[in-house]
Coordinates of C-alpha atoms in Angstrom, one line a residue:
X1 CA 94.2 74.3 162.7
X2 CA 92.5 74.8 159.5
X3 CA 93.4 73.1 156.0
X4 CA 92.4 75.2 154.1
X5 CA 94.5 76.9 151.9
X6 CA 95.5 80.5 150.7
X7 CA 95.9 82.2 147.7
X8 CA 99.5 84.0 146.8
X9 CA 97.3 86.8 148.2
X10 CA 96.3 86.0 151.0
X11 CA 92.8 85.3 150.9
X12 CA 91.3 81.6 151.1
X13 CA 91.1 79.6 148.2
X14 CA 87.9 79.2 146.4
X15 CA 89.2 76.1 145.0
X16 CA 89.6 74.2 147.7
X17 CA 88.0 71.1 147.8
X18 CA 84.4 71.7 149.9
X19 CA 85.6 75.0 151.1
X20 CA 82.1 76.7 150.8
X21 CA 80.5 73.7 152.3
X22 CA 82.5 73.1 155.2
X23 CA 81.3 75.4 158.6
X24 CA 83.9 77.5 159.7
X25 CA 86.3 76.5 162.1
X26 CA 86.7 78.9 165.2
X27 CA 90.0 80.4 163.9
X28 CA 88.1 81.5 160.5
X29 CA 84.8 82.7 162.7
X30 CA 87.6 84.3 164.4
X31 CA 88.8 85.9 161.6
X32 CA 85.3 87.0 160.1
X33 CA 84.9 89.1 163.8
X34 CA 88.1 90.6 163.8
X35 CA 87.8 91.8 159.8
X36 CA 84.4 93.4 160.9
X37 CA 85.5 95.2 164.0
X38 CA 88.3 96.6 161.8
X39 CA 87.0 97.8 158.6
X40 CA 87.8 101.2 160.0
X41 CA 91.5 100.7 159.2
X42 CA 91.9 97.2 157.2
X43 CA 93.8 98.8 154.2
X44 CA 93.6 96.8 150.5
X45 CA 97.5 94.9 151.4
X46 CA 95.7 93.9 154.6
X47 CA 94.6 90.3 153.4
X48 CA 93.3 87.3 155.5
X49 CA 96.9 85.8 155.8
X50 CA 98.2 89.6 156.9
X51 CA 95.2 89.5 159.5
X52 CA 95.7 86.1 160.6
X53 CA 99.2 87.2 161.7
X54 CA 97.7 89.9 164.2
X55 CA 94.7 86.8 165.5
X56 CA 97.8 83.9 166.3
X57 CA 99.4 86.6 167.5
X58 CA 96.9 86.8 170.6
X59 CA 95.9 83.1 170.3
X60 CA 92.6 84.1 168.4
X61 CA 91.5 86.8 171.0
X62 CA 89.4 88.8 169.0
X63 CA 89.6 91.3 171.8
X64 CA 93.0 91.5 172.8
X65 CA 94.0 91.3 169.1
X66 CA 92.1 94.0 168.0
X67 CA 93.4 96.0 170.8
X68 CA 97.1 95.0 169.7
X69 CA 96.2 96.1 165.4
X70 CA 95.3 99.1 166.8
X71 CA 98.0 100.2 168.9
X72 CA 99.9 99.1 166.0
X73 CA 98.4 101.4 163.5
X74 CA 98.6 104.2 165.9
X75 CA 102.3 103.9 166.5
X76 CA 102.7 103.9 162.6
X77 CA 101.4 106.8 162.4
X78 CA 103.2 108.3 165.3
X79 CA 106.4 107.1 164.0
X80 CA 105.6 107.5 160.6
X81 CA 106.6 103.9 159.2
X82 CA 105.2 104.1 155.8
X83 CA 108.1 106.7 154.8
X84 CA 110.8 105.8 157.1
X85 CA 112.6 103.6 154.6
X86 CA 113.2 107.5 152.5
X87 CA 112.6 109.9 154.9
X88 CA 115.0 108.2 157.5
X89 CA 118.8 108.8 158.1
X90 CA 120.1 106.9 161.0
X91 CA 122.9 108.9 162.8
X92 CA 126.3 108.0 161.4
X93 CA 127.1 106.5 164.5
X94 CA 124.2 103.7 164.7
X95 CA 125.3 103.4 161.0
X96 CA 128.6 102.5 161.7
X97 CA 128.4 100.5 165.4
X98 CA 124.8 99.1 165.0
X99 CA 125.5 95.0 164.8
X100 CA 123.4 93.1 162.0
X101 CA 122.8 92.8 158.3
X102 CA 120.9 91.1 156.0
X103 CA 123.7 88.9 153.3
X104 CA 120.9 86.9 150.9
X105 CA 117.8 84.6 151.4
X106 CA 116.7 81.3 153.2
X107 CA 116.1 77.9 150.8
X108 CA 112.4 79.4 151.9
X109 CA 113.1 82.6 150.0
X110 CA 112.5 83.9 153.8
X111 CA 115.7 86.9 154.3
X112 CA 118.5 86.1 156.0
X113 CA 119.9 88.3 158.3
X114 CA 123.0 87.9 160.5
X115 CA 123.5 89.8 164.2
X116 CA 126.7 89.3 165.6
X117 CA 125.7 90.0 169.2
X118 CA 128.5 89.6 170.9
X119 CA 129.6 92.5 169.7
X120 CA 127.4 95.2 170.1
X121 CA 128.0 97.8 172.4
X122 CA 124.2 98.7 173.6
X123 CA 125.6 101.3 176.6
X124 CA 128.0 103.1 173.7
X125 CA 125.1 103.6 171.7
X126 CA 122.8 104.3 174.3
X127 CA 125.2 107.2 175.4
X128 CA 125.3 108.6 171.4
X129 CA 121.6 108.5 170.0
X130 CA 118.0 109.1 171.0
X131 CA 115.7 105.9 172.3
X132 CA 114.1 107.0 169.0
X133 CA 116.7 106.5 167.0
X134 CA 116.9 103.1 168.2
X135 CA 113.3 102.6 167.9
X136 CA 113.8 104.1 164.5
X137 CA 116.5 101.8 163.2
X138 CA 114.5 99.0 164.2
X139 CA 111.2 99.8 162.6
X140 CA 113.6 100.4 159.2
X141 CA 115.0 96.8 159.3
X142 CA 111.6 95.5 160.0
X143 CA 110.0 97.2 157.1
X144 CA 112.6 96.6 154.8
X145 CA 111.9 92.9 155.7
X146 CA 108.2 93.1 154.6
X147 CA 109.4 95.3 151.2
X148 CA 111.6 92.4 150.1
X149 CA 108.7 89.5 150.8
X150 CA 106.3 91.0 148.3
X151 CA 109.6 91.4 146.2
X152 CA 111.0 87.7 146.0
X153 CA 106.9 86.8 146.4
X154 CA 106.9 88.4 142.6
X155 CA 109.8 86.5 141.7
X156 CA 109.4 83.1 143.1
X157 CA 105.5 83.1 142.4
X158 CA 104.6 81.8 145.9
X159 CA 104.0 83.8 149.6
X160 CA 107.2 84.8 151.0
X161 CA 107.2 85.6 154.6
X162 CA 109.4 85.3 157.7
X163 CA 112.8 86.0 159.0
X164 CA 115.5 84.1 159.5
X165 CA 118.1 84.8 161.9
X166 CA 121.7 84.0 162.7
X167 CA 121.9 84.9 165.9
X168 CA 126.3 84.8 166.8
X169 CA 126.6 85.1 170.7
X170 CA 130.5 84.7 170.6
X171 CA 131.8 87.2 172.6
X172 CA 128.9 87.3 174.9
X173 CA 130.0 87.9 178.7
X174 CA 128.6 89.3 181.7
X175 CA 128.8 93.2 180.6
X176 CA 125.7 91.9 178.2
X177 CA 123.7 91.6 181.5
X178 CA 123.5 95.7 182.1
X179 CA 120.3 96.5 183.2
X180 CA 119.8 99.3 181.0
X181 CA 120.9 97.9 177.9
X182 CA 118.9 94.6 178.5
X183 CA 116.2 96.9 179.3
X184 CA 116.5 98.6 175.5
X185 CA 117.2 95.9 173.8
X186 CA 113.9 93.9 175.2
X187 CA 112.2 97.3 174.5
X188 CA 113.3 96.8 170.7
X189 CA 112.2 93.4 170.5
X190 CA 109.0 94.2 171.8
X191 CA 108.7 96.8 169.2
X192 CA 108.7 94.1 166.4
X193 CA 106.4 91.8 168.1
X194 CA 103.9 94.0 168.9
X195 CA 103.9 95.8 165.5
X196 CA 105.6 92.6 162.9
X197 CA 103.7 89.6 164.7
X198 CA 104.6 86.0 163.4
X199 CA 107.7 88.0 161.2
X200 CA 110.5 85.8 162.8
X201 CA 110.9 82.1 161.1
X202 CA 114.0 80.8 162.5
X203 CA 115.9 82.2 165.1
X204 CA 119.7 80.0 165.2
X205 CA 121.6 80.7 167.8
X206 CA 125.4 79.5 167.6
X207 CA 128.2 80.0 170.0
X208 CA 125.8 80.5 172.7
X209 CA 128.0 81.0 175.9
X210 CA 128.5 80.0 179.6
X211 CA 125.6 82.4 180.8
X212 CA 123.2 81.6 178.0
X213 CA 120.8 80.1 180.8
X214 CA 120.9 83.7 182.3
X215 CA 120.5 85.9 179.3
X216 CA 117.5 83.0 178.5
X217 CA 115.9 83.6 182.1
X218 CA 115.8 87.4 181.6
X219 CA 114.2 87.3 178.1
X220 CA 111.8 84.4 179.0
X221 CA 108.8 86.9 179.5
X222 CA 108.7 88.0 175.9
X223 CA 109.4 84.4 174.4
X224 CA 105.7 83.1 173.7
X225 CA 105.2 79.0 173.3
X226 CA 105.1 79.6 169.7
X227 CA 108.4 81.3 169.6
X228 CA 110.1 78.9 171.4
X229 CA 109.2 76.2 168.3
X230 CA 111.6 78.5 166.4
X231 CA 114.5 78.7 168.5
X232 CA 117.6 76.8 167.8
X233 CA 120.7 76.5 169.8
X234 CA 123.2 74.8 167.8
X235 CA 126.4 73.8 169.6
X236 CA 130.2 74.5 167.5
X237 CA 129.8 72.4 164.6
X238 CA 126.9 74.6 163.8
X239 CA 127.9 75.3 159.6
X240 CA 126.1 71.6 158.7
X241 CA 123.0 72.7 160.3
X242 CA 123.0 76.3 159.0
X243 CA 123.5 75.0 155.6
X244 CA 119.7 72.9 155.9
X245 CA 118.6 76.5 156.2
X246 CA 120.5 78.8 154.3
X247 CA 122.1 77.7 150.6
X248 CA 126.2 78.3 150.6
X249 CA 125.8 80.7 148.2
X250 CA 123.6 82.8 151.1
X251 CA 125.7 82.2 153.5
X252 CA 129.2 84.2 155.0
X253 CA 131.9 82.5 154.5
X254 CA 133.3 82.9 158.2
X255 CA 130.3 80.8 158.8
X256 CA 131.0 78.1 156.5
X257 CA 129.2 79.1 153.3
X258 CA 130.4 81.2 150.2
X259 CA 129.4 84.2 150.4
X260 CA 132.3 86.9 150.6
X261 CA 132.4 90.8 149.9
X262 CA 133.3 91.7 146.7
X263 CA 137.2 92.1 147.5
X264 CA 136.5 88.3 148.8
X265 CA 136.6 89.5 152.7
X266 CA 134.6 86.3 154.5
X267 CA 132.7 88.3 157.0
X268 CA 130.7 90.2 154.8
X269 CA 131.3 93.5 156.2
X270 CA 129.6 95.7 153.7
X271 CA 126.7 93.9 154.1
X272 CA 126.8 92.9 158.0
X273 CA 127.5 95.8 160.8
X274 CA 130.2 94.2 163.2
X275 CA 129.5 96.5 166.5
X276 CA 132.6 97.1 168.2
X277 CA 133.1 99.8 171.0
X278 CA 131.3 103.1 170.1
X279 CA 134.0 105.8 170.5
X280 CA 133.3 108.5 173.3
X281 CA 133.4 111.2 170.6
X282 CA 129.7 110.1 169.9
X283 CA 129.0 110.2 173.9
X284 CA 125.8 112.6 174.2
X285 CA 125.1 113.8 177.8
X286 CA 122.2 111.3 178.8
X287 CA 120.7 110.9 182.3
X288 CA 118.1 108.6 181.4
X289 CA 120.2 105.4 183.5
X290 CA 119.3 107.5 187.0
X291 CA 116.1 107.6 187.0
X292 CA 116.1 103.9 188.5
X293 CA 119.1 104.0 190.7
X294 CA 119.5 104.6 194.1
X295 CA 121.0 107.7 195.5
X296 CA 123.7 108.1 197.9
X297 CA 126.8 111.0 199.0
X298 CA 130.1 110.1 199.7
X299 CA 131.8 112.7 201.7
X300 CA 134.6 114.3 201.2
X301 CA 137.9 112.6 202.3
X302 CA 135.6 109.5 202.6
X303 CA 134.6 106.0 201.7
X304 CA 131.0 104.5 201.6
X305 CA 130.6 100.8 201.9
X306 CA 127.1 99.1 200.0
X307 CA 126.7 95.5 201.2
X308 CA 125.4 93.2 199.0
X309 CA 124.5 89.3 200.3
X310 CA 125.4 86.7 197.7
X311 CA 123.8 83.2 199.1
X312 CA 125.3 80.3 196.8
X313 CA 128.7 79.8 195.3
X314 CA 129.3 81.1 191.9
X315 CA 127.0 83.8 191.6
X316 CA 127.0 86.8 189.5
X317 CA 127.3 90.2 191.7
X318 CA 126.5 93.0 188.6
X319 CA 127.0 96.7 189.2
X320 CA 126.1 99.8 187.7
X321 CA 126.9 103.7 188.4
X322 CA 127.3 107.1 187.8
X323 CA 128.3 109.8 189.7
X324 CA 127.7 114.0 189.0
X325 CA 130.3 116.2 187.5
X326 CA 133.4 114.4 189.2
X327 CA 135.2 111.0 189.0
X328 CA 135.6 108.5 191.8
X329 CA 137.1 105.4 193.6
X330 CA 135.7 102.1 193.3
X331 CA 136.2 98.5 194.3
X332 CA 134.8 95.4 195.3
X333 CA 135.4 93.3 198.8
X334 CA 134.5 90.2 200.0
X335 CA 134.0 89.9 203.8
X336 CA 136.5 87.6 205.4
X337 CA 136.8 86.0 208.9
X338 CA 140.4 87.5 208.5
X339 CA 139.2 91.3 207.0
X340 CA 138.0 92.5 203.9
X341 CA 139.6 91.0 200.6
X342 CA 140.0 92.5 197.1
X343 CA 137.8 90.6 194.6
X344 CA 138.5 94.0 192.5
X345 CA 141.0 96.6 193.3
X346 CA 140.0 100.3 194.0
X347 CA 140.6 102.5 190.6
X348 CA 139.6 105.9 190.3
X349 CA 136.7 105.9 187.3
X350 CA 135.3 109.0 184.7
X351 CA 131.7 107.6 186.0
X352 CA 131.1 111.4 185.5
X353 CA 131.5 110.8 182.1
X354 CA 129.6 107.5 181.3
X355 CA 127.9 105.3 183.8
X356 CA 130.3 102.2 184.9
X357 CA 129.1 99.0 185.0
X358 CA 131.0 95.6 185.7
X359 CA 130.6 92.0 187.2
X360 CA 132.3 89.4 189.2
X361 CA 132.0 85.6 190.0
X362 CA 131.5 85.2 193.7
X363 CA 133.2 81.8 194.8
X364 CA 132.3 82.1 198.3
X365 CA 128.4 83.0 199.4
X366 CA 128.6 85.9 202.3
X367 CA 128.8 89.7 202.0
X368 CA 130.4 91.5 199.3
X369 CA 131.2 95.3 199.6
X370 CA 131.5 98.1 196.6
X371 CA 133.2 100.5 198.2
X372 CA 133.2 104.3 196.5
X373 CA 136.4 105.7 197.5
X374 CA 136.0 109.8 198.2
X375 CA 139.3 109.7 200.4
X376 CA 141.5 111.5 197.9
X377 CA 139.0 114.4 197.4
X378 CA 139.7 116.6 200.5
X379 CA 137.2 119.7 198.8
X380 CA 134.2 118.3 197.9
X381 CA 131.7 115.3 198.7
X382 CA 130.5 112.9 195.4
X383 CA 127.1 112.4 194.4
X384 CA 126.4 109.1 193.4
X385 CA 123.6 107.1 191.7
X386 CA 124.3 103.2 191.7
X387 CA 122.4 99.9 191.4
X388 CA 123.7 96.0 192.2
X389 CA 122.1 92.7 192.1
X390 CA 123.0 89.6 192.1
X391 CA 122.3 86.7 189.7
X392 CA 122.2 82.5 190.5
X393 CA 122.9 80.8 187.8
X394 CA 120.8 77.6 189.0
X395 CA 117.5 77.1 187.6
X396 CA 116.0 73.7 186.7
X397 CA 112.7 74.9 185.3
X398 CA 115.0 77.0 183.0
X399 CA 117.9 74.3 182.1
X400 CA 114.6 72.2 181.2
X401 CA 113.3 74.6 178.6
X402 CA 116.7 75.1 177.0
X403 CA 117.4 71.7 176.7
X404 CA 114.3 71.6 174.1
X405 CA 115.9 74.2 172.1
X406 CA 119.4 72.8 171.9
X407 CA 120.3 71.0 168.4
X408 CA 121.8 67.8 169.3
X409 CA 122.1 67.2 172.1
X410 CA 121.0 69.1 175.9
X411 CA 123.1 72.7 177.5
X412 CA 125.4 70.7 179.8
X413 CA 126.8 69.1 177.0
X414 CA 126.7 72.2 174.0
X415 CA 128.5 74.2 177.5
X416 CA 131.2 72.1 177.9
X417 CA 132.0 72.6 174.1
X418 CA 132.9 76.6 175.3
X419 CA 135.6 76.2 178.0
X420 CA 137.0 78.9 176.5
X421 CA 134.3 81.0 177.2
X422 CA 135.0 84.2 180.0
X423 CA 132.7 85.4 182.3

């Protein structure tokens, strides 16, 4: 790693000691390459620190960085970011049921923003706005993030960069693990690191629950070595280590700091969105969650049976489905030497109206049935689009790569701290 340093602007130093002298190391020959294969679209803010960003990004690929600036720059100008802090309106539903806010500045100067996970309803909003909308908001907190570095760069008279998260997971359960959410929400995340590299700073997880080693497992693909120096899972006493990061005055008070809304509320609610279930009124008709699921009729007066094998104890059996233009039955059976028993009773569901989705804890390994239930509808047969999978919690390789992000201690130990915690 070079020593060398960098200017408030970006560029190297002049003054550093033997700076001219000294050959170039192969990140800054690096550099040189990828400023002279892209003088087609380096802009005057596009400094050497900016343009390192894009190189560690791709572990000094000149190549497969340059490839990455410009797809970037393309899908800037496809999604036209460098107005869409003005020319944007989010709908007034993303407004309102959108989690996340930013409430202050790091003792970096780096923002602060807090996402109360646990309570965002992804399939609510997924059923009221566009994917672009999504994509949309994201891009908007993103760039708001670069507008306030060169801001408090101005004020504090040094380079202000990075974000730094406080990432609340309470609340998190097993309806977090719906495929198509997931799906989006990975989607958005890729957004920012293939167009914001390096942006994030600290990412500090608290109130991480029971099936944090799952939700881990799923995201690991998009979670480079780099990123996983900037993770922290902090167990319950989490305000003392927050506070390292974030002065009081910067921080909510329902997280241990001071910071309150003006009419002293703790949370912080005019400045952090708190989720909650999106209301159906906002429901748009949105088939986009078929076109991965598998097909099936259930005739009229009817049942059909889908057999899933679960192999070890303690599994997760997930389920998803929607059916056309009518409700249905639906429950979930576990294969007994003495028949088939109710793990969840048969209910008729508006899966016409919004795909269902739902989870269970299998105790026993063996077969597991969700059964549609047709056998009140004497007219017509049901149309249904589903998908089910199952999820073991055991992973060693996984466990072992959490345990180097946990604060104090290793996951066995922060779990125990979250008995309380539902699947």
């Amino acid at each position: 790693m070079s020593k060398k340093k960098y200017s408030m602007n970006g560029q190297l130093d002049p003054g550093t000691e033997n700076a001219k002298q000294q050959p170039l190391t192969k990140e800054e020959q690096a550099l040189v390459e990828f400023k002279r294969r892209l003088k087609d679209l380096i802009k005057p803010n596009h400094d050497d620190f900016f343009l390192r960003k894009w190189l560690k990004a791709r572990c000094f690929d000149v190549d497969k960085a340059e490839q990455m600036f410009r797809s970037s720059m393309a899908f800037r100008e496809k999604m036209k970011v460098d107005t869409i802090l003005e020319d944007y309106e989010p709908p007034e539903v993303l407004r309102k049921y959108l989690t996340g806010g930013f409430c202050g500045h790091a003792r970096d100067g780096s923002p602060v923003r807090v996402e109360p996970f646990g309570r965002l309803d992804m399939k609510g909003l997924m059923c009221s706005v566009k994917k672009s909308d999504l994509e949309k908001a994201k891009i908007q907190q993103c760039e708001w993030t670069v507008k306030d570095w060169e801001e408090q760069s101005k004020k504090r008279g040094h380079r202000v960069d990075g974000l730094t998260v406080v990432f609340d997971m309470a609340g998190v359960g097993t309806s977090m693990l719906w495929r198509p959410g997931l799906k989006m929400y990975l989607h958005l995340v890729k957004i920012l690191e293939d167009n914001y590299p390096e942006m994030m700073r600290y990412l500090l997880i608290i109130n991480a629950p029971k099936i944090f080693p799952l939700l881990y497992k799923i995201c690991r693909p998009l979670i480079s070595e780099d990123m996983k120096q900037k993770i922290h899972v902090i167990g319950g006493d989490y305000t003392e280590y927050l506070l390292k990061y974030i002065d009081s005055s910067n921080l909510p008070a329902c997280y241990g700091g001071s910071l309150t809304d003006p009419d002293g509320d703790p949370t912080c609610k005019t400045m952090i969105g708190y989720g909650g279930e999106v209301p159906e009124k906002y429901f748009l008709q949105n088939a986009d969650f078929m076109e991965q699921m598998q097909l099936a009729t259930v005739p009229r007066g009817d049942k059909l049976s889908i057999d899933v094998q679960v192999d070890q104890p303690g599994s997760i059996l997930k389920w998803e489905f929607k059916t056309e233009d009518h409700d249905i039955g639906f429950g979930v059976f576990f294969q007994s030497l003495k028949g088939n028993v109710p793990v969840v009773e048969t209910s008729r569901v508006n899966s016409h109206v919004v795909a269902e989705d739902g989870s269970c804890v299998c105790e026993e390994p063996g077969i597991y049935k969700l059964c549609f239930d047709n056998s009140f509808s004497w007219t017509r047969s049901k149309t249904v689009y589903y998908n089910a999978e199952v999820l073991y919690e055991d992973d060693t390789q996984i466990i072992k790569e959490i345990n180097t992000l946990v604060e104090q201690g290793d996951w066995e130990t922060l779990s125990q701290r979250f008995e309380t915690t539902h699947l």
